[in-house]
Amino acid sequence: MSSSNFGVWRPIAENVEYNALESNSNAVMAVADTVRTTLGPKGLDKLLIDQAMNRHVSNDGVTILLSLKAIHPVARMIVEIAERQEQLVGDGTTTAVVMSAEMIKEGKRLVKELGVHPTKVVEGIESGVKHACALLEEESKKIAINDIELEHVVKTSLASKLDGASLARMVIRALRNVGENAKYDGEYDFNKSIMVIRKTSMEDQIINGIVLERGRLDPELPVEINGARILITKLDLKPVKEAWIKENKNYQEILLMENDRMSKSKEIVDSMIKTGANTVLIASPEVDQAVEDMLVARGIFAARVATEEIDHLIRYTGAKPVRVTDDLKKSDILGKADRIREDEDNGLIYVEGGAGNNIVTMIVTGSTKETSLERWRATIDGVNAAEAALNKGVVPGGGAAELHIIDKVKGMKLKGLEQVGLDVVAAALESIMRQILTNAGFNGLEKVMSAKTSPKGYGIDINTGDPVDMWKKGIIDPLLVKTMALSAAGDIAKSVIRIDRNLAAEDLSSQALSETKR
Ligand code: ADP
Ligand code: MG
């Protein structure tokens, strides 16, 4: 594989590159070409290979882009929008990339061939994108958690993924399991109520409860507790530091400190147990061996928890983490769960029947680390798509929503040459269906034309090539995925089109820049 395929950056020969738009746009195209063939249900996978010959097969736009080596700095902006799309909505990364490449291509044509000033193009893009987003919103429908459309959104989002159909079923079950419980301040936030972990050598599972990916603190602790009263501690559980002991060479002093360590450890353990806790989840950085031994002796269930798990445990069990020993005297610090147990074979701890808000954990597996990773990512995409759909509504998929607003976008009246900037947005709106169908082996352009003359909401059946009503066919996308992708694409296109020179600079680290400003 030649790395120049991704628009590799070579130092600028004469310190200035006059034809920046040409070279930047070529670099963007090269990067976009690496992912555009993955778009849609018939999109193909990429085999990623690193220097050590590690392999990974992926169909996920952002994963592929992030793995590319040595990318042209402008093309790197494409990677950044894919990342931003992933963070903001968690799906639609390839869509964002395809649209931005299309906008840049069309924008360059207007500037180079028709001599339109870049700022006119940029202004046209800005108005066009805004208008297109508003039109998509008009076309959208609201959906509720028990509607069939929720299933359609999740299936559409996972259509192109490895094992997508079975993952979609699992995601839908998880979503309906938490249901309205996942609403916070009126909006669904599944981050708070669905955990997705990945494992090899197990079956896929949905657990009503929290699964922690570790074993308990000590093999001699009980494996299972029924009626768990849970204390989450951030207390310092290493009251005497080893360094202090080492510093004191005098035997008498060491003995004193050792006694001190034992009595302080006992004091902490006693006061933890006095709260009535039979389960201690530890978020403290260190645990003294003496503390551990005393917990074993008292038959307490104890395990470490990671910071990112604490919020889930708080919501699920109602526990309030203790930070200082005085907190242990408060009355409402313990959380409750019907059962906590370790699955010793798989090194997992299950917390089930929590007294607080409902939480569901999906265990996503795969026969190899790579497949479990790819399926895990896809699962999270599906959950994100559902969240976006429930909060902001849905539009017909397969590029149909975009296609049927093109005429209205082009019909906007802008002053003067800005009008041509609308062509840039129109090109992007058309590109999604064309790419999906090209990837399915059709003549994309021809099929897009026949969909365009069909009624609103119609796209092309990916298998037969005939026009179909996407709503009826159950191919629907979250509105938010579309509007975010469109705005992100617009932002990138605007910045690339505005650049007329690439200059070789001395030092652009943020520190150097702030010093020049001064
Ligand atoms: P992205 O990274 O942009 O999410 P995907 O590869 O997941 O890319 O493809 C998503 C696109 O595929 C959406 O526009 C969706 O509507 C479309 N799609 C999914 N299933 C179908 C189908 N059966 N027919 C046509 N388009 C589909
Ligand atoms: Mg997707």
Coordinates of C-alpha atoms and ligand atoms in Angstrom, one line a residue:
M1 CA 0.0 0.0 0.0
S2 CA 1.5 3.3 -1.0
S3 CA 1.0 5.9 1.6
S4 CA 0.6 8.7 -1.0
N5 CA -2.9 7.3 -1.4
F6 CA -4.0 9.4 1.6
G7 CA -2.5 12.6 0.3
V8 CA 0.7 12.5 2.2
W9 CA 2.2 15.8 3.1
R10 CA 5.6 16.7 1.6
P11 CA 7.3 19.8 2.8
I12 CA 6.5 22.8 0.6
A13 CA 9.3 23.2 -1.9
E14 CA 9.6 27.0 -2.1
N15 CA 8.0 27.8 1.3
V16 CA 4.8 28.7 -0.4
E17 CA 2.3 26.7 -2.4
Y18 CA 0.3 29.0 -4.7
N19 CA -2.1 26.5 -5.9
A20 CA -3.3 25.6 -2.4
L21 CA -6.9 24.9 -3.3
E22 CA -5.9 22.4 -5.9
S23 CA -3.5 20.6 -3.7
N24 CA -5.6 20.7 -0.6
S25 CA -8.6 19.5 -2.4
N26 CA -6.7 16.6 -3.9
A27 CA -5.5 15.6 -0.5
V28 CA -9.1 15.7 0.9
M29 CA -10.3 13.6 -2.1
A30 CA -7.6 11.0 -1.5
V31 CA -8.6 10.6 2.1
A32 CA -12.4 10.6 1.4
D33 CA -11.8 8.0 -1.2
T34 CA -10.5 5.6 1.4
V35 CA -13.8 5.6 3.3
R36 CA -16.5 6.4 0.7
T37 CA -16.8 2.8 -0.5
T38 CA -17.8 1.7 3.0
L39 CA -21.0 3.8 3.0
G40 CA -24.3 2.0 3.2
P41 CA -25.4 -1.6 3.7
K42 CA -23.4 -2.9 0.7
G43 CA -20.3 -0.9 1.5
L44 CA -17.1 -2.9 1.6
D45 CA -14.7 -3.3 4.4
K46 CA -11.1 -2.1 4.7
L47 CA -8.2 -4.2 5.8
L48 CA -5.9 -2.1 8.0
I49 CA -2.3 -3.2 8.3
D50 CA 0.3 -1.6 10.5
Q51 CA 4.1 -1.8 10.4
A52 CA 4.2 -4.8 12.7
M53 CA 1.8 -6.5 10.3
N54 CA -1.1 -6.3 12.7
R55 CA -4.4 -6.6 10.9
H56 CA -7.8 -5.1 11.5
V57 CA -10.8 -5.3 9.2
S58 CA -13.2 -2.3 9.5
N59 CA -16.2 -0.8 8.0
D60 CA -16.3 2.1 10.4
G61 CA -15.4 5.5 8.8
V62 CA -13.9 7.0 11.9
T63 CA -11.9 3.9 12.8
I64 CA -10.4 3.8 9.3
L65 CA -9.5 7.4 9.2
L66 CA -7.9 7.4 12.6
S67 CA -5.7 4.6 11.6
L68 CA -4.3 6.2 8.5
K69 CA -0.6 7.1 8.7
A70 CA 1.0 10.3 7.6
I71 CA -1.9 12.4 6.4
H72 CA -1.7 15.8 4.6
P73 CA -2.5 18.4 7.2
V74 CA -5.6 19.7 5.4
A75 CA -6.9 16.2 4.8
R76 CA -6.5 15.7 8.6
M77 CA -9.4 18.2 8.9
I78 CA -11.5 15.4 7.4
V79 CA -10.4 13.0 10.1
E80 CA -11.3 15.7 12.7
I81 CA -14.8 16.1 11.4
A82 CA -15.3 12.4 11.4
E83 CA -14.1 12.4 15.0
R84 CA -16.4 15.3 15.9
Q85 CA -19.4 13.6 14.3
E86 CA -18.6 10.5 16.3
Q87 CA -18.4 12.5 19.6
L88 CA -21.5 14.6 19.0
V89 CA -23.9 12.0 17.5
G90 CA -21.9 8.7 17.4
D91 CA -23.0 7.8 13.9
G92 CA -22.9 9.2 10.4
T93 CA -19.1 9.6 10.2
T94 CA -18.8 8.4 6.6
T95 CA -21.8 10.5 5.6
A96 CA -20.0 13.6 6.9
V97 CA -16.8 12.7 5.1
V98 CA -18.6 12.0 1.7
M99 CA -20.5 15.3 1.9
S100 CA -17.5 17.4 2.8
A101 CA -15.5 15.9 -0.1
E102 CA -18.3 16.6 -2.4
M103 CA -18.6 20.2 -1.2
I104 CA -14.9 20.8 -1.6
K105 CA -14.9 19.3 -5.1
E106 CA -17.8 21.4 -6.3
G107 CA -16.5 24.5 -4.5
K108 CA -13.2 24.2 -6.2
R109 CA -14.9 23.9 -9.6
L110 CA -16.7 27.2 -9.0
V111 CA -13.6 29.0 -7.9
K112 CA -11.2 27.5 -10.5
E113 CA -13.4 27.1 -13.5
L114 CA -16.0 29.8 -13.1
G115 CA -13.8 32.3 -11.3
V116 CA -16.2 32.9 -8.5
H117 CA -14.6 34.5 -5.5
P118 CA -14.1 32.1 -2.6
T119 CA -15.9 34.3 -0.1
K120 CA -19.1 34.2 -2.3
V121 CA -18.9 30.4 -2.4
V122 CA -18.4 30.3 1.3
E123 CA -21.4 32.6 2.0
G124 CA -23.6 30.5 -0.3
I125 CA -22.5 27.3 1.5
E126 CA -23.4 28.9 4.8
S127 CA -26.9 29.9 3.8
G128 CA -27.5 26.7 1.9
V129 CA -26.5 24.4 4.9
K130 CA -28.7 26.4 7.3
H131 CA -31.6 26.2 5.0
A132 CA -31.1 22.5 4.2
C133 CA -31.0 21.7 7.9
A134 CA -34.3 23.5 8.5
L135 CA -35.9 21.7 5.5
L136 CA -34.7 18.3 6.9
E137 CA -36.3 19.2 10.2
E138 CA -39.6 20.0 8.5
E139 CA -39.5 16.6 6.9
S140 CA -38.7 14.8 10.1
K141 CA -41.1 12.8 12.3
K142 CA -41.0 12.3 16.1
I143 CA -40.9 8.8 17.4
A144 CA -41.4 7.1 20.8
I145 CA -39.6 4.3 22.5
N146 CA -42.2 1.6 21.7
D147 CA -42.7 2.6 18.0
I148 CA -41.7 0.3 15.3
E149 CA -39.7 3.2 13.8
L150 CA -37.2 2.8 16.7
E151 CA -36.5 -0.7 15.4
H152 CA -36.1 0.6 11.9
V153 CA -33.6 3.3 12.9
V154 CA -31.4 0.9 14.8
K155 CA -31.6 -1.7 12.0
T156 CA -30.7 1.0 9.3
S157 CA -27.8 2.2 11.4
L158 CA -26.4 -1.3 11.8
A159 CA -27.2 -2.5 8.3
S160 CA -23.6 -2.2 7.1
K161 CA -22.1 -3.7 10.1
L162 CA -20.7 -7.1 10.8
D163 CA -23.5 -9.2 12.1
G164 CA -25.7 -6.1 12.1
A165 CA -29.1 -7.7 12.3
S166 CA -28.4 -9.7 15.5
L167 CA -26.7 -6.7 17.1
A168 CA -29.7 -4.5 16.2
R169 CA -32.1 -7.0 17.9
M170 CA -29.9 -6.9 21.0
V171 CA -29.7 -3.0 21.0
I172 CA -33.5 -2.8 20.7
R173 CA -34.0 -5.1 23.6
A174 CA -31.6 -3.1 25.7
L175 CA -33.3 0.2 24.7
R176 CA -36.8 -1.1 25.6
N177 CA -35.5 -2.6 28.8
V178 CA -34.4 0.8 30.2
G179 CA -37.2 2.7 28.4
E180 CA -38.4 5.9 29.9
N181 CA -35.9 5.4 32.8
A182 CA -33.2 6.6 30.4
K183 CA -34.8 10.1 30.3
Y184 CA -32.9 12.8 32.1
D185 CA -34.4 16.4 32.0
G186 CA -36.8 15.3 29.3
E187 CA -34.2 13.9 26.9
Y188 CA -33.0 10.3 26.5
D189 CA -29.4 9.8 27.6
F190 CA -28.5 6.2 27.2
N191 CA -24.9 6.8 28.3
K192 CA -26.4 6.9 31.7
S193 CA -28.4 3.8 31.5
I194 CA -26.8 1.4 29.0
M195 CA -23.3 0.1 29.4
V196 CA -21.6 -1.8 26.6
I197 CA -18.6 -3.9 27.4
R198 CA -16.8 -6.3 25.1
K199 CA -15.4 -9.7 25.7
T200 CA -14.1 -12.6 23.7
S201 CA -14.9 -16.2 24.4
M202 CA -18.5 -15.7 25.7
E203 CA -21.9 -15.4 24.2
D204 CA -23.6 -12.0 23.6
Q205 CA -25.7 -11.1 26.7
I206 CA -28.0 -8.4 28.0
I207 CA -27.9 -8.1 31.8
N208 CA -30.4 -6.2 33.9
G209 CA -27.8 -4.5 36.0
I210 CA -24.1 -3.5 36.0
V211 CA -21.2 -5.7 35.0
L212 CA -17.8 -4.8 36.2
E213 CA -14.9 -6.1 34.2
R214 CA -12.8 -7.5 37.0
G215 CA -12.7 -10.0 39.8
R216 CA -13.0 -9.3 43.5
L217 CA -10.2 -7.9 45.6
D218 CA -9.1 -11.2 47.1
P219 CA -10.0 -14.8 46.1
E220 CA -10.8 -15.6 49.7
L221 CA -13.7 -13.1 49.8
P222 CA -17.2 -14.4 49.3
V223 CA -18.2 -15.0 45.7
E224 CA -21.7 -13.8 46.1
I225 CA -23.7 -11.6 48.4
N226 CA -27.5 -11.6 48.5
G227 CA -29.2 -8.4 49.7
A228 CA -26.1 -6.3 49.1
R229 CA -25.7 -3.2 51.2
I230 CA -23.0 -1.3 49.2
L231 CA -20.5 1.1 50.4
I232 CA -18.5 3.0 47.7
T233 CA -15.4 4.3 49.2
K234 CA -12.9 6.9 48.0
L235 CA -11.3 6.9 51.5
D236 CA -7.5 6.6 51.8
L237 CA -7.2 2.9 52.6
K238 CA -3.4 2.9 53.0
P239 CA -3.1 4.9 56.2
V240 CA 0.6 4.5 56.6
K241 CA 2.8 4.8 53.5
E242 CA 5.6 2.3 52.9
A243 CA 8.0 5.1 52.2
W244 CA 7.7 6.3 55.7
I245 CA 8.5 2.9 57.1
K246 CA 11.5 2.6 54.9
E247 CA 12.8 6.0 55.9
N248 CA 12.8 4.9 59.6
K249 CA 15.8 2.6 60.0
N250 CA 15.5 2.3 63.8
Y251 CA 13.8 -0.9 64.8
Q252 CA 11.7 0.6 67.6
E253 CA 10.3 3.2 65.2
I254 CA 9.5 0.6 62.6
L255 CA 7.6 -1.4 65.2
L256 CA 5.7 1.6 66.3
M257 CA 4.7 2.5 62.8
E258 CA 3.7 -1.1 62.1
N259 CA 1.4 -1.0 65.1
D260 CA 0.1 2.3 64.0
R261 CA -0.6 0.8 60.6
M262 CA -2.5 -2.1 62.1
S263 CA -4.6 0.0 64.4
K264 CA -5.4 2.6 61.8
S265 CA -6.4 -0.1 59.3
K266 CA -8.6 -1.7 61.9
E267 CA -10.2 1.7 62.7
I268 CA -11.1 2.2 59.1
V269 CA -12.5 -1.2 58.5
D270 CA -14.5 -1.1 61.7
S271 CA -16.0 2.2 60.8
M272 CA -16.8 0.9 57.3
I273 CA -18.5 -2.1 58.7
K274 CA -20.4 -0.1 61.3
T275 CA -22.4 1.5 58.5
G276 CA -24.0 -1.9 57.9
A277 CA -22.3 -2.5 54.6
N278 CA -21.6 -6.1 53.5
T279 CA -20.2 -5.0 50.2
V280 CA -17.3 -2.5 49.7
L281 CA -16.6 -1.1 46.3
I282 CA -13.2 0.6 46.4
A283 CA -12.3 3.6 44.3
S284 CA -9.2 4.5 46.4
P285 CA -5.9 4.4 44.7
E286 CA -4.2 2.1 47.2
V287 CA -5.4 -0.5 49.7
D288 CA -3.3 -1.6 52.6
Q289 CA -2.8 -5.4 52.8
A290 CA -4.0 -5.2 56.4
V291 CA -7.3 -3.6 55.3
E292 CA -7.7 -6.3 52.7
D293 CA -7.0 -9.1 55.2
M294 CA -9.5 -7.6 57.7
L295 CA -12.2 -7.4 55.0
V296 CA -11.6 -11.1 54.2
A297 CA -11.8 -12.0 57.9
R298 CA -15.2 -10.2 58.1
G299 CA -16.6 -12.0 55.1
I300 CA -17.2 -8.7 53.2
F301 CA -17.5 -8.7 49.4
A302 CA -14.9 -6.2 48.1
A303 CA -13.8 -5.1 44.7
R304 CA -12.1 -2.2 43.1
V305 CA -14.2 0.1 40.8
A306 CA -13.0 2.4 38.1
T307 CA -13.8 6.1 38.2
E308 CA -16.0 5.8 35.1
E309 CA -18.1 3.1 36.7
I310 CA -18.8 5.0 39.9
D311 CA -21.5 7.2 38.4
H312 CA -23.3 4.2 37.1
L313 CA -23.1 2.4 40.4
I314 CA -24.4 5.5 42.2
R315 CA -27.4 5.8 39.9
Y316 CA -28.1 2.0 40.0
T317 CA -27.8 1.3 43.7
G318 CA -28.4 4.7 45.3
A319 CA -25.0 4.7 47.1
K320 CA -23.3 7.9 48.0
P321 CA -19.5 7.6 47.8
V322 CA -17.6 8.5 51.0
R323 CA -14.6 10.7 50.7
V324 CA -13.6 11.3 54.3
T325 CA -14.1 9.2 57.4
D326 CA -16.8 11.6 58.8
D327 CA -19.0 10.7 55.8
L328 CA -19.2 7.2 57.3
K329 CA -21.4 8.5 60.1
K330 CA -24.0 9.8 57.6
S331 CA -27.2 7.7 57.4
D332 CA -28.0 7.5 53.7
I333 CA -24.6 6.5 52.2
L334 CA -25.3 2.8 51.4
G335 CA -26.6 1.6 48.1
K336 CA -28.7 -1.5 47.7
A337 CA -28.8 -4.4 45.2
D338 CA -30.5 -7.8 45.3
R339 CA -27.4 -9.6 44.5
I340 CA -23.7 -9.1 43.7
R341 CA -21.6 -12.0 42.5
E342 CA -18.5 -12.8 40.6
D343 CA -18.4 -15.0 37.5
E344 CA -14.9 -16.4 38.2
D345 CA -14.5 -18.0 34.8
N346 CA -14.9 -14.7 33.0
G347 CA -13.6 -12.4 35.7
L348 CA -16.8 -10.4 35.7
I349 CA -18.7 -9.0 38.7
Y350 CA -22.5 -8.7 38.3
V351 CA -24.5 -6.2 40.3
E352 CA -28.2 -7.0 39.9
G353 CA -31.5 -5.7 41.2
G354 CA -30.3 -2.3 42.1
A355 CA -32.6 -0.1 44.2
G356 CA -32.0 3.0 42.1
N357 CA -32.5 3.8 38.4
N358 CA -32.6 0.9 35.9
I359 CA -29.3 0.1 34.1
V360 CA -28.7 -2.5 31.5
T361 CA -25.3 -3.9 30.4
M362 CA -24.7 -5.4 27.0
I363 CA -21.9 -7.8 26.8
V364 CA -20.8 -7.8 23.1
T365 CA -18.5 -10.6 22.1
G366 CA -16.5 -11.9 19.1
S367 CA -14.4 -14.8 18.3
T368 CA -11.3 -12.6 18.1
K369 CA -10.4 -9.3 19.7
E370 CA -10.9 -7.5 16.4
T371 CA -14.4 -8.8 15.8
S372 CA -15.4 -8.0 19.3
L373 CA -14.1 -4.5 18.9
E374 CA -15.9 -3.9 15.6
R375 CA -19.1 -5.3 17.0
W376 CA -18.8 -3.3 20.2
R377 CA -18.3 -0.1 18.1
A378 CA -21.3 -1.0 16.0
T379 CA -23.5 -1.6 19.1
I380 CA -22.6 1.8 20.4
D381 CA -23.5 3.4 17.0
G382 CA -26.8 1.7 17.2
V383 CA -27.5 3.0 20.7
N384 CA -26.4 6.5 19.7
A385 CA -28.6 6.5 16.6
A386 CA -31.6 5.5 18.7
E387 CA -30.9 8.3 21.2
A388 CA -30.7 10.9 18.4
A389 CA -33.8 9.5 16.8
L390 CA -35.8 9.6 20.0
N391 CA -34.7 13.1 21.0
K392 CA -34.9 14.9 17.6
G393 CA -36.9 12.7 15.2
V394 CA -36.2 10.7 12.1
V395 CA -36.1 11.2 8.3
P396 CA -36.2 8.8 5.4
G397 CA -32.8 7.1 4.9
G398 CA -30.6 5.9 2.0
G399 CA -30.0 9.5 1.1
A400 CA -33.7 10.1 0.2
A401 CA -34.3 12.9 2.7
E402 CA -31.4 14.8 1.3
L403 CA -32.3 14.2 -2.3
H404 CA -35.9 15.5 -2.0
I405 CA -34.9 18.9 -0.5
I406 CA -32.4 19.8 -3.2
D407 CA -34.9 21.7 -5.4
K408 CA -36.0 23.8 -2.4
V409 CA -32.4 24.6 -1.4
K410 CA -31.6 25.6 -5.0
G411 CA -34.7 27.7 -5.1
M412 CA -33.5 30.0 -2.3
K413 CA -32.9 33.5 -3.4
L414 CA -29.5 34.8 -2.4
K415 CA -27.9 38.0 -3.5
G416 CA -25.6 37.9 -6.5
L417 CA -23.0 35.2 -6.9
E418 CA -23.6 33.7 -3.5
Q419 CA -26.4 31.9 -5.3
V420 CA -23.8 29.5 -6.8
G421 CA -22.7 28.5 -3.4
L422 CA -26.0 26.7 -3.2
D423 CA -24.8 24.3 -5.9
V424 CA -22.1 23.2 -3.5
V425 CA -24.7 22.2 -0.9
A426 CA -26.9 20.6 -3.6
A427 CA -24.0 18.4 -4.7
A428 CA -23.4 17.2 -1.2
L429 CA -27.1 16.4 -0.7
E430 CA -27.1 14.3 -3.8
S431 CA -23.9 12.5 -3.0
I432 CA -25.2 10.3 -0.2
M433 CA -27.7 8.3 -2.3
R434 CA -25.4 8.2 -5.2
Q435 CA -22.6 6.7 -3.1
I436 CA -24.8 4.2 -1.4
L437 CA -26.1 2.9 -4.7
T438 CA -22.7 3.0 -6.4
N439 CA -21.4 0.9 -3.6
A440 CA -24.2 -1.5 -4.2
G441 CA -23.1 -2.0 -7.8
F442 CA -25.6 0.3 -9.5
N443 CA -25.0 3.2 -11.8
G444 CA -25.5 5.6 -8.9
L445 CA -26.2 8.7 -11.0
E446 CA -28.9 7.0 -13.0
K447 CA -30.6 5.6 -10.0
V448 CA -30.5 9.0 -8.2
M449 CA -32.3 10.5 -11.2
S450 CA -35.1 8.0 -11.0
A451 CA -35.5 8.5 -7.3
K452 CA -35.6 12.2 -7.8
T453 CA -38.6 12.0 -10.1
S454 CA -40.4 9.8 -7.5
P455 CA -42.5 11.2 -4.7
K456 CA -41.1 12.6 -1.5
G457 CA -39.5 10.0 0.8
Y458 CA -38.7 7.7 -2.1
G459 CA -35.3 6.2 -2.5
I460 CA -34.0 3.2 -4.3
D461 CA -34.4 -0.4 -3.1
I462 CA -30.8 -1.5 -2.6
N463 CA -31.5 -5.0 -3.8
T464 CA -33.8 -4.5 -6.8
G465 CA -32.8 -1.0 -7.9
D466 CA -36.4 0.1 -8.1
P467 CA -37.8 3.3 -6.4
V468 CA -39.4 2.6 -3.0
D469 CA -40.9 4.6 -0.2
M470 CA -38.2 4.6 2.4
W471 CA -40.7 5.1 5.3
K472 CA -42.6 2.0 4.2
K473 CA -39.5 0.0 3.7
G474 CA -38.3 1.0 7.2
I475 CA -35.1 2.6 6.1
I476 CA -34.9 5.7 8.3
D477 CA -32.2 7.8 9.8
P478 CA -32.0 10.1 12.8
L479 CA -32.5 13.7 11.8
L480 CA -29.6 14.8 14.0
V481 CA -27.1 12.5 12.2
K482 CA -28.0 14.2 9.0
T483 CA -28.0 17.8 10.2
M484 CA -24.7 17.4 12.1
A485 CA -23.0 15.7 9.2
L486 CA -24.2 18.5 6.9
S487 CA -23.0 21.3 9.2
A488 CA -19.7 19.6 9.8
A489 CA -19.2 19.1 6.1
G490 CA -20.1 22.8 5.4
D491 CA -17.6 24.0 8.1
I492 CA -14.7 22.0 6.5
A493 CA -15.6 23.0 3.0
K494 CA -15.7 26.7 4.0
S495 CA -12.3 26.6 5.6
V496 CA -10.6 24.6 2.7
I497 CA -12.1 26.9 0.1
R498 CA -11.0 30.0 1.8
I499 CA -7.3 29.0 1.8
D500 CA -5.4 30.3 -1.2
R501 CA -1.8 29.6 -0.1
N502 CA -0.1 26.9 2.0
L503 CA 2.9 28.4 3.7
A504 CA 5.8 26.7 5.4
A505 CA 6.0 28.1 8.9
E506 CA 8.6 28.0 11.6
D507 CA 6.9 26.9 14.8
L508 CA 3.1 26.7 15.2
S509 CA 2.9 25.1 18.6
S510 CA 0.4 27.0 20.7
Q511 CA 3.1 28.4 23.0
A512 CA 5.1 29.8 20.0
L513 CA 1.9 31.3 18.6
S514 CA 0.9 33.1 21.8
E515 CA 4.4 34.5 22.1
T516 CA 4.3 36.0 18.6
K517 CA 1.0 37.6 19.4
R518 CA 2.6 39.5 22.3
Ligands
ADP1 P1 -22.1 6.3 8.3 O1 -20.7 6.1 8.8 O2 -22.3 7.6 7.6 O3 -23.2 6.0 9.4 P2 -23.0 3.8 7.1 O4 -22.1 2.9 6.4 O5 -23.5 3.4 8.5 O6 -22.3 5.2 7.2 O7 -24.3 4.0 6.2 C1 -25.3 4.8 6.6 C2 -26.3 5.1 5.5 O8 -26.7 3.9 4.9 C3 -27.5 5.9 5.9 O9 -27.7 6.9 5.0 C4 -28.6 4.9 5.8 O10 -29.8 5.5 5.5 C5 -28.1 4.0 4.6 N1 -28.8 2.7 4.6 C6 -28.9 1.7 5.5 N2 -29.6 0.7 5.1 C7 -30.0 1.0 3.9 C8 -30.8 0.3 2.9 N3 -31.3 -0.9 3.1 N4 -31.0 0.9 1.7 C9 -30.5 2.1 1.4 N5 -29.8 2.8 2.3 C10 -29.5 2.2 3.5
MG2 MG -23.6 4.3 10.4

